[in-house]
PDB file of C-alpha atoms in Angstrom:
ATOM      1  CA  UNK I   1       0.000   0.000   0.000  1.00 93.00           C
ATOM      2  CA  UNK I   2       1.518   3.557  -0.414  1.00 95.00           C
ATOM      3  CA  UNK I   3      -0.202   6.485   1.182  1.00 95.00           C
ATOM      4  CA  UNK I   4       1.354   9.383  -1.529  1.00 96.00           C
ATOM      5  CA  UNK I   5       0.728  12.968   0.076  1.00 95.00           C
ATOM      6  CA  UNK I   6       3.654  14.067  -2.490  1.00 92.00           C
ATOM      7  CA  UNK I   7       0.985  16.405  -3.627  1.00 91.00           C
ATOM      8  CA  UNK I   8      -1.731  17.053  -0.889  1.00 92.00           C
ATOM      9  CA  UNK I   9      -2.563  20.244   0.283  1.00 92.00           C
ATOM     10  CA  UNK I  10      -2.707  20.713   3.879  1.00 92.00           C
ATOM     11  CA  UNK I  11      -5.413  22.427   5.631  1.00 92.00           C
ATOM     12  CA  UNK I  12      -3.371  22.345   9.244  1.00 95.00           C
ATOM     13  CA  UNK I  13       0.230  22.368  10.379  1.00 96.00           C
ATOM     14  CA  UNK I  14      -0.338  18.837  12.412  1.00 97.00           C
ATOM     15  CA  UNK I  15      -1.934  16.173  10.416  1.00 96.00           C
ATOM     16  CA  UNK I  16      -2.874  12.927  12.251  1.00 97.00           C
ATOM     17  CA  UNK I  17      -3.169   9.940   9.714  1.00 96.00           C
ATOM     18  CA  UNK I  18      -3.834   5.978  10.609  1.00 96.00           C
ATOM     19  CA  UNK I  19      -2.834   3.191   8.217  1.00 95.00           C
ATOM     20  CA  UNK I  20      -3.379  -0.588   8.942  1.00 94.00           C
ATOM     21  CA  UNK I  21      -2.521  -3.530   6.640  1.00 91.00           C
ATOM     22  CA  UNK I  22      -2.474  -7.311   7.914  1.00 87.00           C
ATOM     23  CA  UNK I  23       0.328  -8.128   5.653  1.00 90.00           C
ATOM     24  CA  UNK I  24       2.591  -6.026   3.518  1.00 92.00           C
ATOM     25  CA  UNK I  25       4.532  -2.867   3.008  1.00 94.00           C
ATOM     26  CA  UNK I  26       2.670   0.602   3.742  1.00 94.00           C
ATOM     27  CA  UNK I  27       4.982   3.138   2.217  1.00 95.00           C
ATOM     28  CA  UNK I  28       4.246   6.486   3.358  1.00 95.00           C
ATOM     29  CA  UNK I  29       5.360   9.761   0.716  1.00 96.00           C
ATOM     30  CA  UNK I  30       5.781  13.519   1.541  1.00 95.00           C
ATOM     31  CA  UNK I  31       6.554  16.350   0.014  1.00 93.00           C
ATOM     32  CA  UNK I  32      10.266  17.838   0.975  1.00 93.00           C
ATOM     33  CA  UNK I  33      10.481  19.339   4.319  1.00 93.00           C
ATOM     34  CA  UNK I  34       7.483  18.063   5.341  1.00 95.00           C
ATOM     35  CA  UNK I  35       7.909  16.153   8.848  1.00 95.00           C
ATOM     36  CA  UNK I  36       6.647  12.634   9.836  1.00 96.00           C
ATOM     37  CA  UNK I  37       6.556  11.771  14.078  1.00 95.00           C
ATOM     38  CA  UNK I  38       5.932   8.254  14.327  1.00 94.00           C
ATOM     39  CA  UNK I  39       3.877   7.834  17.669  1.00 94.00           C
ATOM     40  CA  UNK I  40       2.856   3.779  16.815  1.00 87.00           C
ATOM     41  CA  UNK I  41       4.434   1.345  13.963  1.00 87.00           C
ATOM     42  CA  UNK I  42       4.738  -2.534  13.912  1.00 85.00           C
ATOM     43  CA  UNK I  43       6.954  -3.601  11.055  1.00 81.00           C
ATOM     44  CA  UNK I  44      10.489  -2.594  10.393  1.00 88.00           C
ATOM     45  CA  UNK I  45      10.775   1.203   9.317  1.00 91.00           C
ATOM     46  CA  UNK I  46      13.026   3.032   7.289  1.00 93.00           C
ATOM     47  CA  UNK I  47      13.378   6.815   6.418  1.00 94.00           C
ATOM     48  CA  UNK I  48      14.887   8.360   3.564  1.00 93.00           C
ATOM     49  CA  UNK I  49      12.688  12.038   4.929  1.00 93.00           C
ATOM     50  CA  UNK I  50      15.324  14.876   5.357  1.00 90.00           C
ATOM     51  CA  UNK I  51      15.051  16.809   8.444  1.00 92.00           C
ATOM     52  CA  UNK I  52      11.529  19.027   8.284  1.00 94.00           C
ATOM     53  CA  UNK I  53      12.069  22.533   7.453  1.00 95.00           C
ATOM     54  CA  UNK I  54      10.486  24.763  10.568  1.00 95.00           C
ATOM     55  CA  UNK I  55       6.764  25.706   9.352  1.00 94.00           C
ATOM     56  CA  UNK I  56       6.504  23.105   7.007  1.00 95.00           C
ATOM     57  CA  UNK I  57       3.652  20.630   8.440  1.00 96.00           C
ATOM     58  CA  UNK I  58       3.982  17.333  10.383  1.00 97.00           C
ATOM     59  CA  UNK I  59       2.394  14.237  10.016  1.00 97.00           C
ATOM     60  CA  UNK I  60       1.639  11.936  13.118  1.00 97.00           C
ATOM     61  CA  UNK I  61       1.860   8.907  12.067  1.00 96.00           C
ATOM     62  CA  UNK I  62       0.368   5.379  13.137  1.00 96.00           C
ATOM     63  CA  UNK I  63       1.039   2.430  10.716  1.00 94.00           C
ATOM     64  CA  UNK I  64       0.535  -0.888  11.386  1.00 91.00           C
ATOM     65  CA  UNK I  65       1.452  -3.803   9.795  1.00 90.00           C
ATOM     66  CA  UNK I  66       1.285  -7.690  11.144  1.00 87.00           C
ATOM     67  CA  UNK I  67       3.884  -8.805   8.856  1.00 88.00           C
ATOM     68  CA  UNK I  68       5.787  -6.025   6.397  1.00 91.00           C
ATOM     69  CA  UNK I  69       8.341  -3.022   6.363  1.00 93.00           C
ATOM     70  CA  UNK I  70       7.039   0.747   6.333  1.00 94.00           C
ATOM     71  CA  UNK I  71       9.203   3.276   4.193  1.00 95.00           C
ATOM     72  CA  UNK I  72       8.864   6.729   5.048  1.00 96.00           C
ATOM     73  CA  UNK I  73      10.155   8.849   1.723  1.00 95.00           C
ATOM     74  CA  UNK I  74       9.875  12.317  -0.064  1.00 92.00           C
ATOM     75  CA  UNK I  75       8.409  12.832  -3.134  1.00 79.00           C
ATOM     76  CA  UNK I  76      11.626  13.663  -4.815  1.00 77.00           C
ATOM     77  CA  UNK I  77      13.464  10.323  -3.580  1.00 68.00           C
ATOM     78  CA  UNK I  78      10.903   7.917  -4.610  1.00 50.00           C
TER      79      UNK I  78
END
């Protein structure tokens, strides 16, 4: 599954956003500078998301997955 917000426009600075797959990889995309907090995950997680730029909005971040990775990226590095 990919969640791509490489494109969305925000209408707050703190997004909350819930994702839940039983198996598989839920890859999340951002624009650059956005940032992502991760407050819950199952699943091994890797970033390729640059440090947020200050103003720039942040997404909170609960994915799940029972078995499967979760990529965090930017629109530019996918």
């Amino acid at each position: 599954m990919t969640v791509d917000l490489g494109e969305a426009e925000f209408d707050d600075r703190t997004i909350d956003l819930s994702v839940y797959t039983g198996w598989g990889t839920i890859t999340t995309v951002v624009p650059p500078g956005v940032g992502v907090q991760l407050l819950r995950t199952s699943g091994s997680v890797s970033s390729r998301i640059h440090p947020p730029i200050p103003g720039f909005p942040l997404v909170k971040l609960r994915a799940q997955t029972n078995i499967g990775r979760v990529p965090l990226r930017t629109r530019d590095d996918t």
